[in-house]
Coordinates of C-alpha atoms in Angstrom, one line a residue:
M225 CA 167.6 -50.8 66.7
I226 CA 167.8 -53.4 69.4
N227 CA 170.9 -52.2 70.8
T228 CA 168.8 -48.6 71.2
F229 CA 166.2 -49.7 72.6
K230 CA 168.9 -51.5 75.6
I231 CA 170.3 -48.3 75.6
L232 CA 167.2 -46.3 76.3
F233 CA 166.2 -49.3 78.6
Q234 CA 169.1 -49.1 80.5
D235 CA 169.9 -45.7 80.9
S236 CA 166.3 -44.2 81.6
P237 CA 165.9 -41.9 84.7
L238 CA 162.4 -44.0 85.4
F239 CA 162.0 -47.2 86.7
L240 CA 161.7 -49.7 83.7
A241 CA 161.0 -53.5 84.0
M242 CA 159.8 -56.1 81.7
M243 CA 157.5 -59.1 82.5
D244 CA 156.7 -61.9 80.6
D245 CA 153.0 -62.9 80.1
A246 CA 153.2 -65.2 83.6
L247 CA 154.0 -61.6 85.6
I248 CA 157.6 -62.5 86.4
C249 CA 160.0 -59.8 86.0
R250 CA 162.8 -61.1 83.4
E251 CA 164.7 -57.8 83.1
I252 CA 165.0 -54.3 85.1
N253 CA 166.9 -51.2 84.3
Q254 CA 169.8 -49.8 86.0
T255 CA 167.8 -46.9 87.9
W256 CA 165.8 -50.0 89.3
R257 CA 169.1 -52.2 90.1
N258 CA 170.6 -49.2 92.3
Y259 CA 167.5 -49.1 94.0
L260 CA 167.3 -52.7 95.1
N261 CA 171.0 -53.0 95.2
L262 CA 171.7 -55.4 92.2
S263 CA 174.7 -55.2 89.9
K264 CA 174.2 -55.4 86.2
T265 CA 175.6 -59.0 85.7
D266 CA 172.5 -60.3 88.5
I267 CA 170.2 -62.4 86.9
V268 CA 166.7 -61.1 87.4
T269 CA 163.6 -63.7 88.2
M270 CA 161.0 -61.4 90.5
S271 CA 157.6 -61.8 90.6
A272 CA 155.4 -58.5 90.7
E273 CA 154.5 -59.0 94.5
E274 CA 158.2 -58.5 95.4
L275 CA 158.5 -55.4 93.2
F276 CA 155.6 -53.7 95.0
D277 CA 154.4 -53.4 97.9
D278 CA 150.6 -53.0 96.6
L279 CA 150.1 -56.6 95.6
H280 CA 149.1 -59.4 96.9
N281 CA 146.9 -62.1 95.3
E282 CA 143.7 -60.4 95.5
S283 CA 144.8 -56.9 95.0
A284 CA 143.3 -54.8 92.3
L285 CA 146.6 -53.5 90.8
L286 CA 147.3 -57.6 90.4
S287 CA 144.2 -57.7 88.4
Q288 CA 145.0 -54.9 86.6
I289 CA 148.7 -55.9 85.4
K290 CA 147.2 -59.6 84.3
Q291 CA 144.1 -57.3 82.2
V292 CA 147.5 -55.7 80.7
A293 CA 149.3 -59.2 80.0
H294 CA 146.4 -61.4 78.5
E295 CA 143.9 -58.7 77.1
G296 CA 146.2 -55.6 76.2
H297 CA 144.9 -53.2 78.6
V298 CA 146.7 -49.8 79.1
I299 CA 147.6 -48.6 82.9
K300 CA 148.6 -45.1 83.2
G301 CA 150.1 -43.2 86.0
I302 CA 148.4 -45.1 89.1
P303 CA 149.7 -44.9 92.5
V304 CA 151.9 -47.4 94.0
T305 CA 154.5 -48.2 96.3
L306 CA 158.2 -50.1 95.3
L307 CA 159.4 -52.8 97.7
T308 CA 163.1 -52.8 98.7
R309 CA 165.5 -55.8 99.6
H310 CA 165.8 -53.8 102.9
H311 CA 162.5 -51.7 103.4
A312 CA 162.6 -52.7 107.1
T313 CA 165.4 -49.7 107.2
E314 CA 164.6 -47.9 103.6
L315 CA 162.3 -45.8 103.3
S316 CA 159.2 -46.6 100.7
H317 CA 159.0 -44.8 97.7
R318 CA 155.7 -43.7 96.3
G319 CA 154.8 -43.2 92.9
L320 CA 152.9 -43.3 89.7
L321 CA 152.9 -46.8 87.5
S322 CA 152.0 -47.2 83.9
A323 CA 152.2 -50.5 81.9
W324 CA 151.2 -52.1 78.5
R325 CA 151.6 -54.8 76.6
T326 CA 154.3 -55.0 73.6
Q327 CA 155.1 -58.0 71.2
P328 CA 158.7 -57.6 69.3
A329 CA 158.5 -58.2 65.4
H330 CA 159.2 -62.2 64.6
D331 CA 158.5 -63.1 68.8
K332 CA 155.2 -64.7 69.7
Q333 CA 156.5 -63.6 73.7
V334 CA 154.4 -61.1 74.8
W335 CA 156.1 -59.0 76.9
V336 CA 154.9 -56.1 79.6
L337 CA 156.5 -53.1 80.0
L338 CA 156.6 -51.2 83.1
A339 CA 157.5 -47.4 83.7
F340 CA 157.7 -46.4 87.4
S341 CA 158.4 -42.7 88.0
D342 CA 159.1 -41.6 91.7
A343 CA 157.1 -39.4 93.1
T344 CA 158.4 -38.3 96.5
G345 CA 158.9 -34.8 96.2
Y346 CA 155.3 -34.5 94.3
S347 CA 154.0 -36.4 97.3
Q348 CA 155.4 -34.1 99.4
A349 CA 154.3 -31.1 97.8
S350 CA 150.7 -32.5 97.3
N351 CA 151.1 -34.0 100.9
E352 CA 151.5 -30.0 102.4
F353 CA 149.2 -28.3 99.9
R354 CA 146.5 -31.1 101.4
R355 CA 147.5 -30.4 104.4
L356 CA 147.3 -26.4 104.0
Q357 CA 143.7 -27.0 102.3
T358 CA 142.9 -28.9 105.5
I359 CA 143.9 -25.8 107.9
H360 CA 142.1 -23.2 105.8
E361 CA 138.9 -25.7 105.5
L362 CA 139.0 -25.8 109.1
I363 CA 139.7 -22.2 109.5
L364 CA 136.8 -21.1 107.5
N365 CA 134.6 -24.1 108.9
A366 CA 135.5 -22.9 112.5
A367 CA 134.1 -19.2 111.3
G368 CA 130.6 -18.1 112.6
E369 CA 129.5 -16.6 109.3
G370 CA 128.6 -18.5 106.0
V371 CA 131.3 -18.0 103.3
Y372 CA 130.7 -18.9 99.6
G373 CA 133.6 -18.7 96.7
V374 CA 132.0 -18.1 93.1
D375 CA 134.3 -17.8 90.0
C376 CA 133.6 -15.1 87.5
Q377 CA 130.8 -17.1 85.7
G378 CA 129.0 -17.0 88.9
N379 CA 129.1 -21.0 90.1
T380 CA 129.6 -21.9 93.5
I381 CA 133.3 -23.2 94.0
F382 CA 133.4 -23.1 97.8
V383 CA 130.9 -23.6 100.8
N384 CA 131.7 -23.5 104.3
E385 CA 129.7 -25.6 107.4
A386 CA 128.2 -22.5 108.7
A387 CA 126.9 -21.5 105.2
T388 CA 125.2 -25.0 105.3
Q389 CA 124.0 -24.6 108.8
I390 CA 122.5 -20.9 108.4
L391 CA 120.8 -21.8 104.6
G392 CA 120.8 -25.6 104.4
W393 CA 122.6 -25.9 101.2
R394 CA 125.6 -28.5 101.2
G395 CA 128.5 -28.5 99.1
A396 CA 127.4 -31.3 97.0
D397 CA 123.9 -29.3 96.4
V398 CA 125.6 -26.3 95.3
I399 CA 129.5 -26.5 94.0
G400 CA 129.5 -26.1 90.1
K401 CA 126.3 -24.5 89.7
P402 CA 125.4 -20.8 89.9
L403 CA 125.1 -18.9 93.4
H404 CA 122.3 -16.7 93.0
A405 CA 120.0 -19.0 91.2
I406 CA 120.4 -21.1 94.3
H407 CA 119.3 -19.1 97.0
H408 CA 119.3 -15.2 95.9
H409 CA 117.0 -15.4 93.1
S410 CA 114.0 -13.6 94.8
Y411 CA 113.5 -10.0 97.0
P412 CA 111.8 -10.5 100.6
D413 CA 108.2 -10.2 99.1
G414 CA 108.9 -12.8 96.4
S415 CA 109.1 -11.1 93.4
P416 CA 112.1 -11.9 91.1
Y417 CA 115.4 -10.9 91.5
P418 CA 117.5 -11.0 88.1
S419 CA 121.1 -11.9 89.0
S420 CA 122.1 -8.5 86.7
A421 CA 120.7 -6.6 89.5
C422 CA 122.6 -8.8 92.3
P423 CA 125.5 -6.9 94.3
I424 CA 127.4 -10.1 94.9
Y425 CA 127.9 -10.9 90.8
A426 CA 128.8 -7.2 90.7
A427 CA 131.6 -7.7 92.8
F428 CA 133.5 -10.0 90.0
K429 CA 132.5 -7.5 87.2
D430 CA 133.4 -4.1 88.6
G431 CA 136.0 -5.4 91.2
K432 CA 134.6 -3.3 93.9
V433 CA 133.3 -4.2 97.5
H434 CA 129.5 -4.6 97.6
H435 CA 127.5 -4.9 100.6
G436 CA 123.9 -5.5 101.5
D437 CA 122.3 -5.4 105.1
D438 CA 118.6 -6.0 103.9
E439 CA 117.7 -8.9 101.8
V440 CA 117.4 -12.4 102.1
F441 CA 119.0 -15.4 101.3
W442 CA 116.6 -18.8 100.4
H443 CA 116.7 -21.8 102.9
T444 CA 116.5 -25.2 101.4
D445 CA 112.9 -25.3 102.8
G446 CA 111.8 -22.1 101.1
T447 CA 111.9 -20.0 103.8
A448 CA 113.8 -16.3 103.7
V449 CA 116.6 -15.9 105.7
P450 CA 117.5 -12.2 106.3
V451 CA 121.0 -11.5 105.8
E452 CA 123.6 -8.8 106.1
Y453 CA 126.8 -10.0 103.4
T454 CA 129.9 -8.4 101.9
S455 CA 130.8 -9.7 98.7
T456 CA 134.4 -9.0 98.2
P457 CA 136.3 -9.5 94.6
I458 CA 139.2 -11.8 94.2
W459 CA 142.3 -11.1 92.2
E460 CA 145.4 -13.0 90.7
D461 CA 148.1 -11.2 88.8
N462 CA 145.7 -8.4 88.0
I463 CA 143.1 -10.8 86.4
L464 CA 139.6 -11.1 88.1
K465 CA 138.9 -14.7 89.6
G466 CA 135.9 -14.3 91.3
A467 CA 134.6 -12.9 94.6
V468 CA 134.5 -14.3 98.1
V469 CA 131.0 -13.6 99.9
I470 CA 130.5 -13.4 103.6
F471 CA 127.1 -13.4 105.4
R472 CA 125.8 -13.8 109.0
D473 CA 122.2 -14.6 109.6
I474 CA 120.4 -11.4 111.3
T475 CA 117.0 -13.2 112.0
E476 CA 117.4 -12.8 115.4
R477 CA 118.6 -8.7 114.9
K478 CA 115.6 -7.9 112.9
K479 CA 113.4 -9.9 115.7
N480 CA 115.3 -7.4 117.9
E481 CA 114.5 -4.2 116.0
Q482 CA 110.8 -5.1 115.2
Q483 CA 110.2 -5.8 118.9
R484 CA 112.1 -2.4 119.6
E485 CA 110.0 -0.3 116.9
A486 CA 107.0 -2.3 118.8
A487 CA 108.0 -1.1 122.0
Y488 CA 108.9 2.2 120.7
E489 CA 105.3 2.3 118.8
Q490 CA 103.5 1.2 122.0
I491 CA 105.3 4.1 123.7
R492 CA 104.1 6.7 121.2
I493 CA 100.9 5.3 121.7
L494 CA 101.1 5.8 125.2
N495 CA 102.3 9.2 125.2
D496 CA 99.9 10.2 123.0
L497 CA 97.2 8.8 125.6
L498 CA 99.3 10.8 128.1
E499 CA 98.8 13.8 126.2
H500 CA 95.5 13.7 125.3
E501 CA 94.6 12.7 129.3
R502 CA 96.5 15.2 130.2
D503 CA 94.8 18.1 127.7
Y504 CA 91.3 16.3 128.6
L505 CA 92.1 16.9 132.6
R506 CA 93.2 20.4 131.7
D507 CA 89.7 20.9 129.9
E508 CA 88.0 19.3 132.5
I509 CA 89.7 21.4 135.3
N510 CA 88.9 24.3 133.3
I511 CA 85.3 23.7 133.0
T512 CA 85.2 22.5 136.7
I513 CA 86.5 26.2 137.5
N514 CA 84.3 28.0 134.7
F515 CA 81.3 25.8 135.3
G516 CA 81.5 24.2 138.6
E517 CA 78.9 21.4 139.4
I518 CA 75.2 21.7 137.7
I519 CA 73.8 23.8 139.8
G520 CA 70.4 25.2 140.3
E521 CA 66.9 24.1 141.9
S522 CA 64.2 25.3 139.2
Q523 CA 61.7 22.9 137.8
A524 CA 63.2 22.9 134.4
L525 CA 66.8 21.8 135.6
K526 CA 65.2 19.1 137.8
R527 CA 63.7 17.6 134.8
T528 CA 66.7 17.3 133.2
L529 CA 68.9 15.8 136.2
A530 CA 66.1 13.3 136.3
Q531 CA 66.3 12.4 132.7
I532 CA 70.6 12.2 133.3
E533 CA 69.6 10.0 136.6
A534 CA 67.5 7.5 134.2
V535 CA 69.7 7.2 131.2
A536 CA 73.1 7.3 133.3
K537 CA 73.5 3.7 133.9
M538 CA 72.3 2.4 130.2
P539 CA 74.8 1.9 127.5
T540 CA 72.1 3.6 125.2
S541 CA 73.3 6.6 122.8
V542 CA 72.4 10.1 124.1
L543 CA 71.7 13.4 122.2
I544 CA 71.9 16.4 124.0
L545 CA 69.7 19.4 122.4
G546 CA 70.1 23.1 123.6
E547 CA 71.2 26.7 123.0
S548 CA 74.8 27.5 123.1
G549 CA 76.2 28.2 126.0
V550 CA 73.4 26.0 128.0
G551 CA 76.1 24.1 129.7
K552 CA 75.4 20.6 127.4
E553 CA 79.0 19.4 128.1
M554 CA 78.2 19.5 131.4
V555 CA 75.4 17.2 131.0
A556 CA 77.7 15.0 129.0
R557 CA 80.2 14.7 132.0
A558 CA 77.4 14.3 134.4
I559 CA 76.1 11.3 132.3
H560 CA 79.7 9.7 132.3
A561 CA 80.2 10.4 135.7
N562 CA 77.0 8.3 136.9
S563 CA 78.0 5.6 134.3
T564 CA 79.6 2.0 134.8
R565 CA 82.0 3.6 132.5
A566 CA 83.2 6.4 135.3
G567 CA 86.5 4.7 135.6
K568 CA 87.4 5.3 131.7
Q569 CA 88.0 8.4 130.4
L570 CA 85.4 10.9 128.4
V571 CA 87.0 11.9 125.5
K572 CA 85.9 15.0 123.6
V573 CA 85.6 16.0 119.9
N574 CA 84.3 19.3 118.5
C575 CA 83.3 18.4 115.0
A576 CA 82.9 21.8 114.2
S577 CA 86.6 22.2 114.5
I578 CA 87.7 19.2 112.4
P579 CA 88.8 20.1 108.7
K580 CA 86.7 17.9 106.3
N581 CA 89.8 16.5 105.1
L582 CA 91.0 15.4 108.4
F583 CA 88.0 13.9 109.9
E584 CA 89.2 10.0 109.4
S585 CA 92.6 11.2 111.0
E586 CA 91.1 12.8 113.7
F587 CA 88.3 10.1 114.7
F588 CA 90.0 6.4 113.8
G589 CA 94.1 7.8 113.8
H590 CA 96.5 7.1 111.1
V591 CA 99.8 5.3 110.3
R592 CA 102.9 6.7 109.8
G593 CA 103.4 7.9 105.6
S594 CA 99.6 7.2 104.9
F595 CA 99.5 10.8 103.2
T596 CA 101.7 13.9 103.2
G597 CA 102.3 15.4 106.6
A598 CA 101.5 11.8 108.7
H599 CA 105.0 12.2 109.8
R600 CA 103.8 9.4 112.9
D601 CA 101.3 7.3 113.7
R602 CA 98.1 9.0 115.4
V603 CA 96.0 7.4 117.9
G604 CA 92.1 8.3 117.0
R605 CA 89.4 9.5 119.4
F606 CA 87.6 6.4 119.3
H607 CA 90.5 4.3 120.0
L608 CA 91.7 6.9 123.0
A609 CA 87.6 6.4 124.2
A610 CA 88.0 2.5 124.5
G611 CA 85.9 1.3 127.3
G612 CA 84.5 4.8 127.9
T613 CA 82.6 7.7 126.8
L614 CA 82.9 9.5 123.2
F615 CA 81.3 13.0 123.5
L616 CA 80.9 14.5 119.9
D617 CA 79.9 18.2 120.5
E618 CA 78.3 20.2 117.6
I619 CA 77.8 16.8 116.1
G620 CA 75.2 18.6 113.5
E621 CA 78.6 20.2 111.8
I622 CA 79.9 16.8 110.6
P623 CA 80.4 16.8 106.7
L624 CA 77.6 15.1 105.0
D625 CA 80.0 13.0 103.3
S626 CA 81.3 11.9 106.1
Q627 CA 78.5 11.0 108.3
G628 CA 78.4 7.5 106.5
K629 CA 82.1 6.5 107.7
L630 CA 80.8 7.6 111.6
L631 CA 77.7 5.5 111.2
R632 CA 79.4 2.5 109.9
V633 CA 81.4 2.5 113.3
L634 CA 78.6 3.4 115.3
Q635 CA 76.8 0.6 113.7
E636 CA 79.9 -2.4 113.6
H637 CA 81.7 -1.4 116.4
E638 CA 84.9 -1.6 114.2
F639 CA 87.5 1.1 112.1
E640 CA 90.7 0.9 110.5
R641 CA 93.2 3.3 110.6
V642 CA 94.0 5.7 107.5
G643 CA 96.6 3.7 105.8
D644 CA 96.1 0.7 108.1
D645 CA 94.2 -2.6 106.8
K646 CA 94.0 -3.9 110.2
T647 CA 90.3 -3.6 111.9
I648 CA 90.5 -2.8 115.2
K649 CA 87.0 -3.5 117.8
I650 CA 85.9 -0.7 119.7
D651 CA 83.3 -0.7 122.6
V652 CA 82.3 3.3 123.2
R653 CA 79.0 4.7 124.4
I654 CA 78.1 8.2 122.3
I655 CA 76.8 11.1 123.6
A656 CA 76.0 14.0 121.2
A657 CA 75.0 17.1 121.3
T658 CA 73.9 20.1 119.2
N659 CA 72.5 23.3 119.3
R660 CA 70.9 22.7 115.8
D661 CA 67.5 21.1 115.2
L662 CA 68.7 17.7 113.4
K663 CA 65.0 16.7 112.7
A664 CA 65.0 20.0 110.6
E665 CA 68.2 19.4 109.1
V666 CA 67.2 15.7 108.1
D667 CA 64.2 17.2 106.5
A668 CA 66.6 19.5 104.5
G669 CA 68.8 16.7 103.5
R670 CA 71.8 18.1 105.3
F671 CA 71.9 15.2 108.1
R672 CA 71.5 11.5 107.6
E673 CA 68.0 10.1 108.8
D674 CA 69.6 7.1 109.5
L675 CA 72.5 8.5 111.7
Y676 CA 69.8 10.8 113.6
Y677 CA 67.4 7.9 114.6
R678 CA 71.5 6.1 115.8
L679 CA 72.3 8.9 117.8
S680 CA 68.6 10.4 119.1
V681 CA 67.8 7.0 121.2
F682 CA 67.6 9.0 124.3
P683 CA 67.3 12.8 123.6
I684 CA 68.2 15.2 126.4
E685 CA 66.5 18.7 126.3
V686 CA 68.6 21.5 128.1
P687 CA 66.8 24.6 129.4
P688 CA 68.0 27.7 128.3
L689 CA 69.0 30.3 131.3
R690 CA 65.6 32.4 131.0
E691 CA 63.6 29.4 131.6
R692 CA 65.7 28.6 135.3
V693 CA 65.2 31.9 136.5
R694 CA 65.4 30.6 140.0
D695 CA 68.8 29.1 139.2
I696 CA 70.6 32.5 138.2
G697 CA 71.5 33.5 141.7
P698 CA 73.2 29.9 142.6
L699 CA 74.9 30.1 139.4
A700 CA 76.1 33.7 140.0
T701 CA 77.1 33.4 143.4
H702 CA 79.3 30.3 142.2
F703 CA 81.0 31.9 139.4
L704 CA 81.8 35.1 141.4
N705 CA 83.5 32.7 144.3
S706 CA 85.6 31.0 141.4
I707 CA 86.4 34.0 139.5
C708 CA 88.0 36.0 142.8
T709 CA 89.8 32.6 143.5
E710 CA 91.1 32.5 139.9
L711 CA 92.0 36.0 139.5
G712 CA 93.3 36.4 143.2
H713 CA 91.0 39.1 143.8
D714 CA 89.3 39.6 147.3
A715 CA 85.9 38.1 148.2
L716 CA 83.1 40.2 146.7
S717 CA 79.4 39.4 147.3
L718 CA 76.4 40.3 145.1
T719 CA 73.8 42.7 146.5
Q720 CA 69.8 41.7 146.4
Q721 CA 69.7 44.6 143.7
Q722 CA 71.8 43.5 141.6
L723 CA 70.6 39.7 142.2
D724 CA 67.7 41.2 140.7
S725 CA 69.4 43.0 137.7
L726 CA 70.5 39.6 136.8
S727 CA 67.4 37.9 136.6
K728 CA 65.3 40.7 134.7
Y729 CA 68.1 40.1 131.6
H730 CA 67.2 37.3 129.3
W731 CA 70.7 36.0 128.8
P732 CA 70.7 35.2 125.0
G733 CA 74.3 33.7 125.8
N734 CA 73.0 31.6 128.4
I735 CA 75.1 30.5 131.3
R736 CA 78.4 31.3 129.2
E737 CA 76.9 34.7 128.8
L738 CA 76.4 34.8 132.6
K739 CA 79.9 33.7 133.5
N740 CA 81.6 36.1 131.1
V741 CA 79.5 39.0 132.9
I742 CA 80.6 38.0 136.4
E743 CA 84.1 37.4 135.2
R744 CA 84.1 41.4 133.5
A745 CA 82.2 42.7 136.6
V746 CA 85.6 41.4 138.8
I747 CA 87.6 42.7 136.4
L748 CA 86.6 46.2 136.4
T749 CA 86.1 46.2 140.2
K750 CA 88.7 48.4 142.1
G751 CA 87.2 48.1 145.3
K752 CA 84.8 46.0 147.8
R753 CA 82.1 46.4 145.6
L754 CA 81.1 44.7 142.7
R755 CA 80.8 46.7 139.7
L756 CA 78.3 44.7 138.4
D757 CA 76.5 48.1 136.8
L758 CA 79.8 48.5 134.2
A759 CA 79.7 44.8 133.0
M760 CA 76.1 44.0 132.1
P761 CA 75.4 44.3 128.2
G762 CA 73.6 47.2 126.3
N763 CA 72.8 50.3 128.6
H764 CA 69.2 50.1 127.9
E765 CA 69.4 46.6 130.0
T766 CA 71.8 47.9 133.0
K767 CA 69.0 50.1 134.2
Q768 CA 69.1 49.5 137.8
T769 CA 66.0 51.6 138.8
P770 CA 62.7 50.6 137.0
V771 CA 61.0 53.1 135.0
Y772 CA 58.1 54.3 137.4
I773 CA 54.9 55.2 135.2
P774 CA 51.7 56.6 137.6
S775 CA 48.8 55.2 137.5
E776 CA 45.7 57.2 137.0
E777 CA 45.0 57.4 140.5
T778 CA 48.4 58.7 141.4
A779 CA 48.6 62.1 141.7
F780 CA 52.0 64.1 141.2
V781 CA 53.8 65.7 143.9
T782 CA 55.8 69.4 144.1
D783 CA 59.6 69.4 143.8
A784 CA 59.8 70.2 147.3
V785 CA 57.9 67.4 148.7
F786 CA 59.9 65.0 146.3
R787 CA 63.3 66.1 147.4
E788 CA 61.6 65.7 151.2
K789 CA 61.3 62.4 150.6
E790 CA 64.5 61.6 148.9
K791 CA 65.6 62.9 152.0
I792 CA 63.9 60.8 154.2
N793 CA 64.8 57.7 151.9
M794 CA 68.9 58.3 152.2
Y795 CA 68.2 59.0 156.0
A796 CA 66.5 55.6 156.2
A797 CA 68.9 53.7 153.9
L798 CA 72.0 55.2 156.4
Q799 CA 70.4 54.0 159.3
H800 CA 70.5 50.9 157.8
A801 CA 74.0 50.8 156.7
D802 CA 75.3 52.1 160.2
W803 CA 75.9 55.2 158.2
R804 CA 78.3 53.4 156.0
I805 CA 78.3 55.0 152.7
S806 CA 80.4 53.0 150.7
G807 CA 81.7 49.5 150.5
T808 CA 79.3 46.6 150.4
D809 CA 75.7 46.7 151.6
G810 CA 76.6 51.1 152.4
A811 CA 74.0 53.0 151.7
A812 CA 74.9 54.1 148.0
E813 CA 75.1 50.4 147.2
L814 CA 71.5 49.9 148.9
L815 CA 70.0 52.4 146.2
G816 CA 72.0 52.1 143.5
I817 CA 74.1 55.1 143.3
K818 CA 77.5 56.2 143.0
P819 CA 79.0 56.8 146.6
S820 CA 80.3 60.4 145.3
T821 CA 76.7 60.9 144.3
F822 CA 75.1 60.1 147.6
A823 CA 77.7 62.5 149.6
Y824 CA 76.7 65.4 147.1
R825 CA 72.9 64.9 147.6
M826 CA 74.1 64.5 151.7
K827 CA 75.7 68.2 151.8
L828 CA 72.6 69.4 149.8
Y829 CA 69.8 68.4 151.9
G830 CA 72.3 69.0 154.8
I831 CA 72.4 65.5 156.4
Q832 CA 74.6 65.0 159.4
K833 CA 75.3 61.8 161.4
P834 CA 74.0 62.1 164.4
D835 CA 76.4 62.8 167.8

């Protein structure tokens, strides 16, 4: 048995040695002898320090070998370096040392058996592996994107430096732990994000590449970091081993997108403002063309102008009352033009034209998506009139259930757009107008009493045109001049007889009707005489010659006398018109008859121009 052991000991390819309990080597095998250039017959008495480069009086390895000899400890595969007798020229051998104590039967001597396996090749491979591993880690750490590696259970197996810088999680914090539970566990709003729905985990379940560009990873400080990431499965021998996650912080990009969206929104708002200003400017130009300034000198109009002058500089709400067509909007514009807000915009709202379901959107605006058809943000009329004046025409037409919303804005000077929770403070002066009897509407329950008193702080009554007879002529002349210019017609004028005819009409449509009659007359005129007779409404109202009713004291005359008087009258008209029959201030026009009729009667009476 002993001989068998010696054969095994001597012929082993490992480095084998036997030491006594004093740690003196008494025997080494042939492999070790060849390494030390010793012959089979050389007697070996070497200390442990002469065998290993790692040993000295205070070394941990020496203490471990002593524990093997004295306490029976076992050493298993610890790295050591062998010494050579010519180590100045020889390469040192690294390897793994194992040691254990043995005591043969019937022998009191304790021996320490040493076994050293040369690991030079393994060390070189290990060094190469570590070198490649270091290179790969350097490459990954140099990448600007965060990189995570996960196994098939979703546990983290690798994290690069960029990932740590982006999220704050170090390798020691995450390696070996579920990646999703650490920084992908919630949606941006904080609601739970189940791992079963995680695209990263899906990559090592279905083996497909998954991409996300609108999610967040959670930082160590609890803040959400918007990220864009790609989860790519890792395969080895057709077996799914895990996934690699590459992500980047898109906070700056999101910020730029939000700023760009805010800029676009501001552009949209400004564009809406410009469009509305264009519309209002066009309306104002049309009104200027159609109505001009507030024209007239009647006492009724002077009372209204005095009220305008008194209230214009005040911030007081004004309620303009009057029949349809009297020029209530012109009064509102006059108040605004003479107020401290004249530099800001006057915004008009025709309350009668707003559908009930769009009242809030029209007045206060809305945000995109707040209701069906809200494809983009809209600026409300109150917002448009900020710092200026809001003219609420036909205020009596606002539905009763919408009046409360208007009252709240007038009282609190703030509102919210439809679909928005942000409160907007507003500074707007209100001017309202109506042709209804609002007090009667309040009594009938069709108009809120509190809204009525909020609007009618300073009521202004605009008189109808029939109470402004002195103003009919100046207004008609102004309309005639402006309409001729607008239609490209030659200049026309009104005769005294036509002015008298206009003054005798009761004008139920007020100024608007007067303007329409003048425009209709211009259109019907082909020559230089205004055909007002064709434009006046109703035959009974267009009689140019008043009905003559003789009094009791007036005697009748014969036909011959009547014809002689008519001949004398025609002769006087011709002399006054310098013998011009037709045209402006011609004899026919002076008598209010057609030129063809006048010419016929001249022939009938034998009237001829003297030489």
